[in-house]
Every structure is written in C-alpha cells, then in structure tokens.
JSON list of N, CA and C and ligand atoms in Angstrom, two decimals:
[
{"chain": "B", "resi": 1, "resn": "SER", "atom": "N", "xyz": [11.55, -1.17, 0.71]},
{"chain": "B", "resi": 1, "resn": "SER", "atom": "CA", "xyz": [12.62, -1.90, 0.27]},
{"chain": "B", "resi": 1, "resn": "SER", "atom": "C", "xyz": [12.79, -3.11, 0.52]},
{"chain": "B", "resi": 2, "resn": "SER", "atom": "N", "xyz": [12.14, -3.63, 1.85]},
{"chain": "B", "resi": 2, "resn": "SER", "atom": "CA", "xyz": [12.61, -4.94, 2.60]},
{"chain": "B", "resi": 2, "resn": "SER", "atom": "C", "xyz": [12.28, -6.03, 1.56]},
{"chain": "B", "resi": 3, "resn": "PRO", "atom": "N", "xyz": [12.73, -7.32, 1.42]},
{"chain": "B", "resi": 3, "resn": "PRO", "atom": "CA", "xyz": [12.65, -8.29, 0.53]},
{"chain": "B", "resi": 3, "resn": "PRO", "atom": "C", "xyz": [11.12, -8.57, 0.88]},
{"chain": "B", "resi": 4, "resn": "GLN", "atom": "N", "xyz": [10.20, -8.73, 2.02]},
{"chain": "B", "resi": 4, "resn": "GLN", "atom": "CA", "xyz": [9.20, -8.94, 1.88]},
{"chain": "B", "resi": 4, "resn": "GLN", "atom": "C", "xyz": [8.06, -7.96, 1.27]},
{"chain": "B", "resi": 5, "resn": "ALA", "atom": "N", "xyz": [8.54, -6.77, 1.63]},
{"chain": "B", "resi": 5, "resn": "ALA", "atom": "CA", "xyz": [7.41, -5.63, 0.72]},
{"chain": "B", "resi": 5, "resn": "ALA", "atom": "C", "xyz": [7.53, -5.79, -0.76]},
{"chain": "B", "resi": 6, "resn": "GLN", "atom": "N", "xyz": [8.94, -5.91, -1.29]},
{"chain": "B", "resi": 6, "resn": "GLN", "atom": "CA", "xyz": [9.12, -6.31, -2.56]},
{"chain": "B", "resi": 6, "resn": "GLN", "atom": "C", "xyz": [8.37, -7.48, -3.30]},
{"chain": "B", "resi": 7, "resn": "ALA", "atom": "N", "xyz": [8.27, -8.59, -2.31]},
{"chain": "B", "resi": 7, "resn": "ALA", "atom": "CA", "xyz": [7.58, -9.91, -2.80]},
{"chain": "B", "resi": 7, "resn": "ALA", "atom": "C", "xyz": [6.14, -9.75, -2.87]},
{"chain": "B", "resi": 8, "resn": "LEU", "atom": "N", "xyz": [5.86, -8.41, -2.05]},
{"chain": "B", "resi": 8, "resn": "LEU", "atom": "CA", "xyz": [4.08, -8.23, -2.29]},
{"chain": "B", "resi": 8, "resn": "LEU", "atom": "C", "xyz": [3.87, -7.18, -3.12]},
{"chain": "B", "resi": 9, "resn": "GLY", "atom": "N", "xyz": [4.98, -6.55, -3.80]},
{"chain": "B", "resi": 9, "resn": "GLY", "atom": "CA", "xyz": [4.32, -5.63, -4.96]},
{"chain": "B", "resi": 9, "resn": "GLY", "atom": "C", "xyz": [4.45, -4.40, -4.06]},
{"chain": "B", "resi": 10, "resn": "TYR", "atom": "N", "xyz": [4.94, -4.09, -2.75]},
{"chain": "B", "resi": 10, "resn": "TYR", "atom": "CA", "xyz": [4.62, -2.82, -2.15]},
{"chain": "B", "resi": 10, "resn": "TYR", "atom": "C", "xyz": [5.20, -1.38, -2.63]},
{"chain": "B", "resi": 11, "resn": "TYR", "atom": "N", "xyz": [4.80, -0.37, -3.14]},
{"chain": "B", "resi": 11, "resn": "TYR", "atom": "CA", "xyz": [5.29, 0.72, -3.61]},
{"chain": "B", "resi": 11, "resn": "TYR", "atom": "C", "xyz": [4.69, 1.98, -2.82]},
{"chain": "B", "resi": 12, "resn": "HIS", "atom": "N", "xyz": [5.58, 2.93, -2.57]},
{"chain": "B", "resi": 12, "resn": "HIS", "atom": "CA", "xyz": [5.20, 4.01, -1.67]},
{"chain": "B", "resi": 12, "resn": "HIS", "atom": "C", "xyz": [4.21, 4.89, -2.39]},
{"chain": "B", "resi": 13, "resn": "ASP", "atom": "N", "xyz": [4.35, 4.87, -3.76]},
{"chain": "B", "resi": 13, "resn": "ASP", "atom": "CA", "xyz": [3.39, 5.42, -4.51]},
{"chain": "B", "resi": 13, "resn": "ASP", "atom": "C", "xyz": [2.66, 4.59, -5.49]},
{"chain": "B", "resi": 14, "resn": "ALA", "atom": "N", "xyz": [1.42, 4.65, -5.03]},
{"chain": "B", "resi": 14, "resn": "ALA", "atom": "CA", "xyz": [0.48, 3.54, -5.89]},
{"chain": "B", "resi": 14, "resn": "ALA", "atom": "C", "xyz": [0.51, 4.16, -7.64]},
{"chain": "B", "resi": 15, "resn": "THR", "atom": "N", "xyz": [0.81, 5.33, -7.97]},
{"chain": "B", "resi": 15, "resn": "THR", "atom": "CA", "xyz": [0.75, 5.61, -9.04]},
{"chain": "B", "resi": 15, "resn": "THR", "atom": "C", "xyz": [2.26, 5.01, -9.93]},
{"chain": "B", "resi": 16, "resn": "LYS", "atom": "N", "xyz": [3.17, 4.53, -8.99]},
{"chain": "B", "resi": 16, "resn": "LYS", "atom": "CA", "xyz": [4.47, 3.97, -9.71]},
{"chain": "B", "resi": 16, "resn": "LYS", "atom": "C", "xyz": [4.25, 2.33, -9.84]},
{"chain": "B", "resi": 17, "resn": "VAL", "atom": "N", "xyz": [2.99, 1.83, -9.37]},
{"chain": "B", "resi": 17, "resn": "VAL", "atom": "CA", "xyz": [3.13, 0.17, -9.71]},
{"chain": "B", "resi": 17, "resn": "VAL", "atom": "C", "xyz": [3.19, -0.50, -11.16]},
{"chain": "B", "resi": 18, "resn": "ASP", "atom": "N", "xyz": [4.06, -1.28, -11.24]},
{"chain": "B", "resi": 18, "resn": "ASP", "atom": "CA", "xyz": [4.61, -2.12, -12.15]},
{"chain": "B", "resi": 18, "resn": "ASP", "atom": "C", "xyz": [3.48, -2.80, -12.61]},
{"chain": "B", "resi": 19, "resn": "LEU", "atom": "N", "xyz": [2.55, -2.16, -13.39]},
{"chain": "B", "resi": 19, "resn": "LEU", "atom": "CA", "xyz": [1.16, -3.16, -14.00]},
{"chain": "B", "resi": 19, "resn": "LEU", "atom": "C", "xyz": [1.36, -4.35, -14.63]},
{"chain": "B", "resi": 20, "resn": "VAL", "atom": "N", "xyz": [2.49, -4.49, -15.21]},
{"chain": "B", "resi": 20, "resn": "VAL", "atom": "CA", "xyz": [2.71, -5.45, -15.83]},
{"chain": "B", "resi": 20, "resn": "VAL", "atom": "C", "xyz": [3.03, -6.69, -14.45]},
{"chain": "B", "resi": 21, "resn": "LYS", "atom": "N", "xyz": [3.90, -6.54, -13.77]},
{"chain": "B", "resi": 21, "resn": "LYS", "atom": "CA", "xyz": [4.13, -7.34, -12.71]},
{"chain": "B", "resi": 21, "resn": "LYS", "atom": "C", "xyz": [3.08, -7.75, -11.72]},
{"chain": "B", "resi": 22, "resn": "TRP", "atom": "N", "xyz": [2.28, -6.47, -11.76]},
{"chain": "B", "resi": 22, "resn": "TRP", "atom": "CA", "xyz": [1.09, -6.48, -10.61]},
{"chain": "B", "resi": 22, "resn": "TRP", "atom": "C", "xyz": [0.09, -5.88, -11.22]},
{"chain": "B", "resi": 23, "resn": "PRO", "atom": "N", "xyz": [-0.93, -6.94, -12.11]},
{"chain": "B", "resi": 23, "resn": "PRO", "atom": "CA", "xyz": [-1.95, -6.65, -12.89]},
{"chain": "B", "resi": 23, "resn": "PRO", "atom": "C", "xyz": [-3.28, -6.48, -12.07]},
{"chain": "B", "resi": 24, "resn": "ARG", "atom": "N", "xyz": [-3.13, -6.65, -10.75]},
{"chain": "B", "resi": 24, "resn": "ARG", "atom": "CA", "xyz": [-4.36, -6.48, -9.89]},
{"chain": "B", "resi": 24, "resn": "ARG", "atom": "C", "xyz": [-4.61, -4.87, -9.74]},
{"chain": "B", "resi": 25, "resn": "LYS", "atom": "N", "xyz": [-3.50, -4.21, -9.90]},
{"chain": "B", "resi": 25, "resn": "LYS", "atom": "CA", "xyz": [-3.76, -2.70, -9.58]},
{"chain": "B", "resi": 25, "resn": "LYS", "atom": "C", "xyz": [-3.88, -1.92, -10.88]},
{"chain": "B", "resi": 26, "resn": "GLY", "atom": "N", "xyz": [-3.92, -2.77, -12.00]},
{"chain": "B", "resi": 26, "resn": "GLY", "atom": "CA", "xyz": [-4.36, -2.32, -13.06]},
{"chain": "B", "resi": 26, "resn": "GLY", "atom": "C", "xyz": [-5.74, -2.46, -13.60]},
{"chain": "B", "resi": 27, "resn": "THR", "atom": "N", "xyz": [-6.52, -3.44, -12.89]},
{"chain": "B", "resi": 27, "resn": "THR", "atom": "CA", "xyz": [-7.90, -3.36, -12.82]},
{"chain": "B", "resi": 27, "resn": "THR", "atom": "C", "xyz": [-8.86, -2.39, -12.51]},
{"chain": "B", "resi": 28, "resn": "GLU", "atom": "N", "xyz": [-10.15, -2.36, -13.21]},
{"chain": "B", "resi": 28, "resn": "GLU", "atom": "CA", "xyz": [-10.87, -1.33, -12.61]},
{"chain": "B", "resi": 28, "resn": "GLU", "atom": "C", "xyz": [-11.01, -1.17, -11.10]},
{"chain": "B", "resi": 29, "resn": "GLU", "atom": "N", "xyz": [-11.16, -2.11, -10.33]},
{"chain": "B", "resi": 29, "resn": "GLU", "atom": "CA", "xyz": [-11.09, -1.91, -9.13]},
{"chain": "B", "resi": 29, "resn": "GLU", "atom": "C", "xyz": [-9.84, -1.76, -8.48]},
{"chain": "B", "resi": 30, "resn": "GLY", "atom": "N", "xyz": [-8.95, -2.09, -9.13]},
{"chain": "B", "resi": 30, "resn": "GLY", "atom": "CA", "xyz": [-7.27, -2.01, -8.60]},
{"chain": "B", "resi": 30, "resn": "GLY", "atom": "C", "xyz": [-7.27, -0.48, -8.42]},
{"chain": "B", "resi": 31, "resn": "LYS", "atom": "N", "xyz": [-7.64, 0.26, -9.38]},
{"chain": "B", "resi": 31, "resn": "LYS", "atom": "CA", "xyz": [-7.39, 1.95, -9.61]},
{"chain": "B", "resi": 31, "resn": "LYS", "atom": "C", "xyz": [-7.83, 2.69, -8.47]},
{"chain": "B", "resi": 32, "resn": "THR", "atom": "N", "xyz": [-8.73, 2.02, -7.64]},
{"chain": "B", "resi": 32, "resn": "THR", "atom": "CA", "xyz": [-9.00, 2.91, -6.41]},
{"chain": "B", "resi": 32, "resn": "THR", "atom": "C", "xyz": [-8.45, 2.25, -5.13]},
{"chain": "B", "resi": 33, "resn": "GLN", "atom": "N", "xyz": [-7.47, 1.31, -5.17]},
{"chain": "B", "resi": 33, "resn": "GLN", "atom": "CA", "xyz": [-6.89, 0.75, -4.19]},
{"chain": "B", "resi": 33, "resn": "GLN", "atom": "C", "xyz": [-5.68, 1.68, -3.66]},
{"chain": "B", "resi": 34, "resn": "LEU", "atom": "N", "xyz": [-5.99, 2.04, -2.32]},
{"chain": "B", "resi": 34, "resn": "LEU", "atom": "CA", "xyz": [-4.50, 2.46, -1.73]},
{"chain": "B", "resi": 34, "resn": "LEU", "atom": "C", "xyz": [-4.41, 2.09, -0.22]},
{"chain": "B", "resi": 35, "resn": "CYS", "atom": "N", "xyz": [-3.33, 2.38, 0.16]},
{"chain": "B", "resi": 35, "resn": "CYS", "atom": "CA", "xyz": [-3.11, 1.76, 1.66]},
{"chain": "B", "resi": 35, "resn": "CYS", "atom": "C", "xyz": [-4.27, 2.71, 2.38]},
{"chain": "B", "resi": 36, "resn": "SER", "atom": "N", "xyz": [-4.56, 3.66, 2.09]},
{"chain": "B", "resi": 36, "resn": "SER", "atom": "CA", "xyz": [-5.57, 4.76, 3.07]},
{"chain": "B", "resi": 36, "resn": "SER", "atom": "C", "xyz": [-7.14, 3.83, 2.99]},
{"chain": "B", "resi": 37, "resn": "ASN", "atom": "N", "xyz": [-7.16, 2.90, 2.10]},
{"chain": "B", "resi": 37, "resn": "ASN", "atom": "CA", "xyz": [-8.65, 2.74, 2.06]},
{"chain": "B", "resi": 37, "resn": "ASN", "atom": "C", "xyz": [-8.57, 1.11, 2.37]},
{"chain": "B", "resi": 38, "resn": "CYS", "atom": "N", "xyz": [-7.07, 0.74, 2.65]},
{"chain": "B", "resi": 38, "resn": "CYS", "atom": "CA", "xyz": [-7.05, -0.82, 2.87]},
{"chain": "B", "resi": 38, "resn": "CYS", "atom": "C", "xyz": [-7.33, -1.15, 4.29]},
{"chain": "B", "resi": 39, "resn": "GLN", "atom": "N", "xyz": [-7.96, -2.07, 4.54]},
{"chain": "B", "resi": 39, "resn": "GLN", "atom": "CA", "xyz": [-8.38, -2.80, 6.11]},
{"chain": "B", "resi": 39, "resn": "GLN", "atom": "C", "xyz": [-7.01, -3.10, 6.88]},
{"chain": "B", "resi": 40, "resn": "LEU", "atom": "N", "xyz": [-5.74, -3.20, 6.58]},
{"chain": "B", "resi": 40, "resn": "LEU", "atom": "CA", "xyz": [-4.95, -3.78, 7.01]},
{"chain": "B", "resi": 40, "resn": "LEU", "atom": "C", "xyz": [-3.66, -2.20, 7.40]},
{"chain": "B", "resi": 41, "resn": "LEU", "atom": "N", "xyz": [-4.13, -1.28, 6.98]},
{"chain": "B", "resi": 41, "resn": "LEU", "atom": "CA", "xyz": [-3.27, -0.15, 7.61]},
{"chain": "B", "resi": 41, "resn": "LEU", "atom": "C", "xyz": [-4.19, 0.59, 8.79]},
{"chain": "B", "resi": 42, "resn": "LEU", "atom": "N", "xyz": [-3.29, 0.34, 9.89]},
{"chain": "B", "resi": 42, "resn": "LEU", "atom": "CA", "xyz": [-3.54, 0.42, 11.16]},
{"chain": "B", "resi": 42, "resn": "LEU", "atom": "C", "xyz": [-3.44, 2.02, 11.86]},
{"chain": "B", "resi": 43, "resn": "ASN", "atom": "N", "xyz": [-2.65, 2.45, 11.56]},
{"chain": "B", "resi": 43, "resn": "ASN", "atom": "CA", "xyz": [-2.58, 3.64, 12.59]},
{"chain": "B", "resi": 43, "resn": "ASN", "atom": "C", "xyz": [-1.70, 4.69, 11.34]},
{"chain": "B", "resi": 44, "resn": "ARG", "atom": "N", "xyz": [-2.54, 5.48, 10.83]},
{"chain": "B", "resi": 44, "resn": "ARG", "atom": "CA", "xyz": [-2.06, 6.58, 9.97]},
{"chain": "B", "resi": 44, "resn": "ARG", "atom": "C", "xyz": [-1.56, 8.12, 10.90]},
{"chain": "B", "resi": 45, "resn": "GLY", "atom": "N", "xyz": [-1.19, 8.85, 10.12]},
{"chain": "B", "resi": 45, "resn": "GLY", "atom": "CA", "xyz": [-0.85, 10.36, 10.82]},
{"chain": "B", "resi": 45, "resn": "GLY", "atom": "C", "xyz": [0.60, 10.43, 10.98]},
{"chain": "B", "resi": 46, "resn": "LYS", "atom": "N", "xyz": [1.26, 9.16, 10.76]},
{"chain": "B", "resi": 46, "resn": "LYS", "atom": "CA", "xyz": [2.62, 9.35, 11.26]},
{"chain": "B", "resi": 46, "resn": "LYS", "atom": "C", "xyz": [3.63, 9.96, 10.07]},
{"chain": "B", "resi": 47, "resn": "SER", "atom": "N", "xyz": [4.70, 10.53, 10.41]},
{"chain": "B", "resi": 47, "resn": "SER", "atom": "CA", "xyz": [5.69, 11.16, 9.37]},
{"chain": "B", "resi": 47, "resn": "SER", "atom": "C", "xyz": [6.85, 10.37, 9.49]},
{"chain": "B", "resi": 48, "resn": "VAL", "atom": "N", "xyz": [7.73, 10.43, 8.33]},
{"chain": "B", "resi": 48, "resn": "VAL", "atom": "CA", "xyz": [9.05, 9.63, 8.22]},
{"chain": "B", "resi": 48, "resn": "VAL", "atom": "C", "xyz": [9.97, 10.71, 7.87]},
{"chain": "B", "resi": 49, "resn": "PRO", "atom": "N", "xyz": [11.01, 10.81, 8.95]},
{"chain": "B", "resi": 49, "resn": "PRO", "atom": "CA", "xyz": [12.23, 11.94, 8.60]},
{"chain": "B", "resi": 49, "resn": "PRO", "atom": "C", "xyz": [12.50, 11.62, 7.16]},
{"chain": "B", "resi": 50, "resn": "GLY", "atom": "N", "xyz": [12.80, 12.83, 6.50]},
{"chain": "B", "resi": 50, "resn": "GLY", "atom": "CA", "xyz": [13.35, 12.72, 5.13]},
{"chain": "B", "resi": 50, "resn": "GLY", "atom": "C", "xyz": [12.31, 12.13, 4.11]},
{"chain": "B", "resi": 51, "resn": "MET", "atom": "N", "xyz": [11.37, 12.11, 4.42]},
{"chain": "B", "resi": 51, "resn": "MET", "atom": "CA", "xyz": [10.16, 11.53, 3.13]},
{"chain": "B", "resi": 51, "resn": "MET", "atom": "C", "xyz": [9.02, 12.32, 3.51]},
{"chain": "B", "resi": 52, "resn": "SER", "atom": "N", "xyz": [8.11, 12.72, 2.41]},
{"chain": "B", "resi": 52, "resn": "SER", "atom": "CA", "xyz": [7.07, 13.42, 2.72]},
{"chain": "B", "resi": 52, "resn": "SER", "atom": "C", "xyz": [5.98, 12.41, 2.48]},
{"chain": "B", "resi": 53, "resn": "GLY", "atom": "N", "xyz": [4.83, 13.06, 2.79]},
{"chain": "B", "resi": 53, "resn": "GLY", "atom": "CA", "xyz": [3.56, 12.53, 3.04]},
{"chain": "B", "resi": 53, "resn": "GLY", "atom": "C", "xyz": [2.98, 11.93, 4.32]},
{"chain": "B", "resi": 54, "resn": "GLU", "atom": "N", "xyz": [2.26, 11.25, 4.23]},
{"chain": "B", "resi": 54, "resn": "GLU", "atom": "CA", "xyz": [1.30, 10.87, 5.71]},
{"chain": "B", "resi": 54, "resn": "GLU", "atom": "C", "xyz": [1.78, 9.26, 5.38]},
{"chain": "B", "resi": 55, "resn": "TRP", "atom": "N", "xyz": [2.05, 8.73, 6.48]},
{"chain": "B", "resi": 55, "resn": "TRP", "atom": "CA", "xyz": [2.58, 7.57, 6.89]},
{"chain": "B", "resi": 55, "resn": "TRP", "atom": "C", "xyz": [1.66, 6.68, 7.90]},
{"chain": "B", "resi": 56, "resn": "GLY", "atom": "N", "xyz": [1.51, 5.27, 7.83]},
{"chain": "B", "resi": 56, "resn": "GLY", "atom": "CA", "xyz": [1.18, 4.64, 8.76]},
{"chain": "B", "resi": 56, "resn": "GLY", "atom": "C", "xyz": [1.39, 3.14, 9.23]},
{"chain": "B", "resi": 57, "resn": "GLN", "atom": "N", "xyz": [1.01, 2.41, 10.20]},
{"chain": "B", "resi": 57, "resn": "GLN", "atom": "CA", "xyz": [1.58, 0.92, 10.18]},
{"chain": "B", "resi": 57, "resn": "GLN", "atom": "C", "xyz": [0.74, 0.00, 9.36]},
{"chain": "B", "resi": 58, "resn": "CYS", "atom": "N", "xyz": [1.14, -0.77, 8.98]},
{"chain": "B", "resi": 58, "resn": "CYS", "atom": "CA", "xyz": [0.86, -1.92, 8.28]},
{"chain": "B", "resi": 58, "resn": "CYS", "atom": "C", "xyz": [0.77, -3.10, 8.72]},
{"chain": "B", "resi": 59, "resn": "ALA", "atom": "N", "xyz": [-0.75, -4.23, 9.22]},
{"chain": "B", "resi": 59, "resn": "ALA", "atom": "CA", "xyz": [-0.40, -5.07, 9.62]},
{"chain": "B", "resi": 59, "resn": "ALA", "atom": "C", "xyz": [0.35, -6.26, 9.23]},
{"chain": "B", "resi": 60, "resn": "ILE", "atom": "N", "xyz": [1.06, -6.30, 7.84]},
{"chain": "B", "resi": 60, "resn": "ILE", "atom": "CA", "xyz": [1.46, -7.07, 7.23]},
{"chain": "B", "resi": 60, "resn": "ILE", "atom": "C", "xyz": [3.26, -6.80, 7.31]},
{"chain": "B", "resi": 61, "resn": "PHE", "atom": "N", "xyz": [3.25, -5.49, 7.44]},
{"chain": "B", "resi": 61, "resn": "PHE", "atom": "CA", "xyz": [4.78, -5.01, 7.47]},
{"chain": "B", "resi": 61, "resn": "PHE", "atom": "C", "xyz": [5.10, -4.28, 8.63]},
{"chain": "B", "resi": 62, "resn": "PRO", "atom": "N", "xyz": [5.13, -5.26, 9.64]},
{"chain": "B", "resi": 62, "resn": "PRO", "atom": "CA", "xyz": [5.33, -4.63, 11.15]},
{"chain": "B", "resi": 62, "resn": "PRO", "atom": "C", "xyz": [6.65, -3.87, 11.64]},
{"chain": "B", "resi": 63, "resn": "ALA", "atom": "N", "xyz": [7.57, -4.30, 10.57]},
{"chain": "B", "resi": 63, "resn": "ALA", "atom": "CA", "xyz": [8.70, -3.57, 11.00]},
{"chain": "B", "resi": 63, "resn": "ALA", "atom": "C", "xyz": [8.91, -2.08, 10.21]},
{"chain": "B", "resi": 64, "resn": "GLY", "atom": "N", "xyz": [8.10, -1.54, 9.45]},
{"chain": "B", "resi": 64, "resn": "GLY", "atom": "CA", "xyz": [8.09, -0.34, 8.74]},
{"chain": "B", "resi": 64, "resn": "GLY", "atom": "C", "xyz": [6.94, 0.45, 8.48]},
{"chain": "B", "resi": 65, "resn": "LEU", "atom": "N", "xyz": [6.86, 1.71, 8.06]},
{"chain": "B", "resi": 65, "resn": "LEU", "atom": "CA", "xyz": [5.84, 2.34, 7.91]},
{"chain": "B", "resi": 65, "resn": "LEU", "atom": "C", "xyz": [5.48, 2.20, 6.22]},
{"chain": "B", "resi": 66, "resn": "VAL", "atom": "N", "xyz": [4.02, 2.25, 6.10]},
{"chain": "B", "resi": 66, "resn": "VAL", "atom": "CA", "xyz": [3.70, 2.37, 4.56]},
{"chain": "B", "resi": 66, "resn": "VAL", "atom": "C", "xyz": [3.10, 3.92, 4.27]},
{"chain": "B", "resi": 67, "resn": "ASN", "atom": "N", "xyz": [3.36, 4.31, 3.14]},
{"chain": "B", "resi": 67, "resn": "ASN", "atom": "CA", "xyz": [2.55, 5.65, 2.75]},
{"chain": "B", "resi": 67, "resn": "ASN", "atom": "C", "xyz": [1.15, 5.72, 2.71]},
{"chain": "B", "resi": 68, "resn": "VAL", "atom": "N", "xyz": [0.43, 6.22, 2.99]},
{"chain": "B", "resi": 68, "resn": "VAL", "atom": "CA", "xyz": [-0.90, 6.25, 3.06]},
{"chain": "B", "resi": 68, "resn": "VAL", "atom": "C", "xyz": [-1.38, 6.31, 1.31]},
{"chain": "B", "resi": 69, "resn": "ASN", "atom": "N", "xyz": [-0.55, 6.51, 0.33]},
{"chain": "B", "resi": 69, "resn": "ASN", "atom": "CA", "xyz": [-0.80, 6.67, -1.04]},
{"chain": "B", "resi": 69, "resn": "ASN", "atom": "C", "xyz": [-0.06, 5.54, -1.68]},
{"chain": "B", "resi": 70, "resn": "GLY", "atom": "N", "xyz": [0.31, 4.65, -1.06]},
{"chain": "B", "resi": 70, "resn": "GLY", "atom": "CA", "xyz": [0.95, 3.25, -1.23]},
{"chain": "B", "resi": 70, "resn": "GLY", "atom": "C", "xyz": [-0.07, 2.36, -1.70]},
{"chain": "B", "resi": 71, "resn": "TRP", "atom": "N", "xyz": [0.65, 1.26, -2.22]},
{"chain": "B", "resi": 71, "resn": "TRP", "atom": "CA", "xyz": [-0.21, 0.03, -2.57]},
{"chain": "B", "resi": 71, "resn": "TRP", "atom": "C", "xyz": [0.54, -1.42, -2.27]},
{"chain": "B", "resi": 72, "resn": "CYS", "atom": "N", "xyz": [-0.12, -2.34, -2.33]},
{"chain": "B", "resi": 72, "resn": "CYS", "atom": "CA", "xyz": [0.64, -3.87, -2.63]},
{"chain": "B", "resi": 72, "resn": "CYS", "atom": "C", "xyz": [-0.31, -4.69, -2.85]},
{"chain": "B", "resi": 73, "resn": "ASN", "atom": "N", "xyz": [0.03, -5.89, -3.30]},
{"chain": "B", "resi": 73, "resn": "ASN", "atom": "CA", "xyz": [-0.91, -6.99, -3.72]},
{"chain": "B", "resi": 73, "resn": "ASN", "atom": "C", "xyz": [-1.95, -7.59, -2.72]},
{"chain": "B", "resi": 74, "resn": "SER", "atom": "N", "xyz": [-1.59, -7.16, -1.40]},
{"chain": "B", "resi": 74, "resn": "SER", "atom": "CA", "xyz": [-2.45, -7.82, -0.53]},
{"chain": "B", "resi": 74, "resn": "SER", "atom": "C", "xyz": [-3.76, -7.03, 0.16]},
{"chain": "B", "resi": 75, "resn": "TRP", "atom": "N", "xyz": [-3.66, -5.91, -0.68]},
{"chain": "B", "resi": 75, "resn": "TRP", "atom": "CA", "xyz": [-4.74, -4.79, -0.23]},
{"chain": "B", "resi": 75, "resn": "TRP", "atom": "C", "xyz": [-5.96, -5.54, -0.18]},
{"chain": "B", "resi": 76, "resn": "VAL", "atom": "N", "xyz": [-6.55, -4.94, 0.98]},
{"chain": "B", "resi": 76, "resn": "VAL", "atom": "CA", "xyz": [-8.07, -5.53, 1.23]},
{"chain": "B", "resi": 76, "resn": "VAL", "atom": "C", "xyz": [-9.09, -4.64, 1.68]},
{"chain": "B", "resi": 77, "resn": "LEU", "atom": "N", "xyz": [-10.06, -4.40, 1.00]},
{"chain": "B", "resi": 77, "resn": "LEU", "atom": "CA", "xyz": [-11.31, -3.32, 1.18]},
{"chain": "B", "resi": 77, "resn": "LEU", "atom": "C", "xyz": [-11.32, -2.95, 2.67]},
{"chain": "B", "resi": 78, "resn": "LYS", "atom": "N", "xyz": [-11.13, -1.91, 3.18]},
{"chain": "B", "resi": 78, "resn": "LYS", "atom": "CA", "xyz": [-11.41, -1.66, 4.49]},
{"chain": "B", "resi": 78, "resn": "LYS", "atom": "C", "xyz": [-13.00, -1.58, 4.87]},
{"chain": "B", "resi": 79, "resn": "GLN", "atom": "N", "xyz": [-13.33, -2.14, 6.06]},
{"chain": "B", "resi": 79, "resn": "GLN", "atom": "CA", "xyz": [-14.62, -2.25, 6.30]},
{"chain": "B", "resi": 79, "resn": "GLN", "atom": "C", "xyz": [-15.26, -0.63, 6.29]},
{"chain": "B", "resi": 80, "resn": "GLY", "atom": "N", "xyz": [-16.34, -0.51, 5.62]},
{"chain": "B", "resi": 80, "resn": "GLY", "atom": "CA", "xyz": [-16.94, 0.83, 5.91]},
{"chain": "B", "resi": 80, "resn": "GLY", "atom": "C", "xyz": [-16.31, 1.54, 5.06]},
{"chain": "B", "resi": 81, "resn": "ALA", "atom": "N", "xyz": [-15.57, 1.16, 4.05]},
{"chain": "B", "resi": 81, "resn": "ALA", "atom": "CA", "xyz": [-15.10, 2.18, 3.19]},
{"chain": "B", "resi": 81, "resn": "ALA", "atom": "C", "xyz": [-15.84, 2.14, 1.68]},
{"chain": "C", "resi": 101, "resn": "SF4", "atom": "FE1", "xyz": [-0.66, -0.89, 2.16]},
{"chain": "C", "resi": 101, "resn": "SF4", "atom": "FE2", "xyz": [-2.54, -2.53, 2.47]},
{"chain": "C", "resi": 101, "resn": "SF4", "atom": "FE3", "xyz": [-0.65, -3.52, 1.27]},
{"chain": "C", "resi": 101, "resn": "SF4", "atom": "FE4", "xyz": [-0.35, -2.82, 3.69]},
{"chain": "C", "resi": 101, "resn": "SF4", "atom": "S1", "xyz": [-1.79, -4.41, 3.01]},
{"chain": "C", "resi": 101, "resn": "SF4", "atom": "S2", "xyz": [1.05, -2.26, 2.29]},
{"chain": "C", "resi": 101, "resn": "SF4", "atom": "S3", "xyz": [-1.79, -0.81, 3.86]},
{"chain": "C", "resi": 101, "resn": "SF4", "atom": "S4", "xyz": [-2.13, -2.05, 0.69]}
]
C-alpha cells in the first residue's frame, strides 16, 4: 500500500491486477509474470504475520515484502527461468 508500490502497480495477488490501468499484465507474456519468476525477487520463503502465503524481498521495494504470487509493472524475467 506504499505510494511507491501503488505507482508501480504492485498487487499482492497477481490475479487482481487492474488490466485497464496495467495492460502489460494482460498480454500473453504478462499472464505468466509473477513475483516468483521475477529477477528482482531476492529472498523468498518469508511469512508475514496476519497474511497468508509466501513472501520475499524485492530489490525495488526495500521497505517491505512482496507476495510470491504478486506482480508489478517493473517485472523482469528471472535469469534461467
Ligand atoms: Fe514482484 Fe518483480 Fe515487481 Fe518486485 S519487481 S514487486 S519481485 S514483479
């Protein structure tokens, strides 16, 4: 919910992305994009109190954690994925 996360179109749940606002996610390539296969996800396997799912650190959001099933408009294909 940080202003930076909102500006980059980050969603905890990639299935909830507003495709009108963030058309990249609606493309054929976009359909497979998740934080879990993004190069910028540094460290997964974390949990967040009161939230379900698996979380990790993202290089562009150092202040918080992102959900592995999340997405943002800065997604970059993970090398080797
Ligand atoms: Fe997720 Fe990658 Fe965006 Fe970080 S840069 S929030 S890991 S899609």
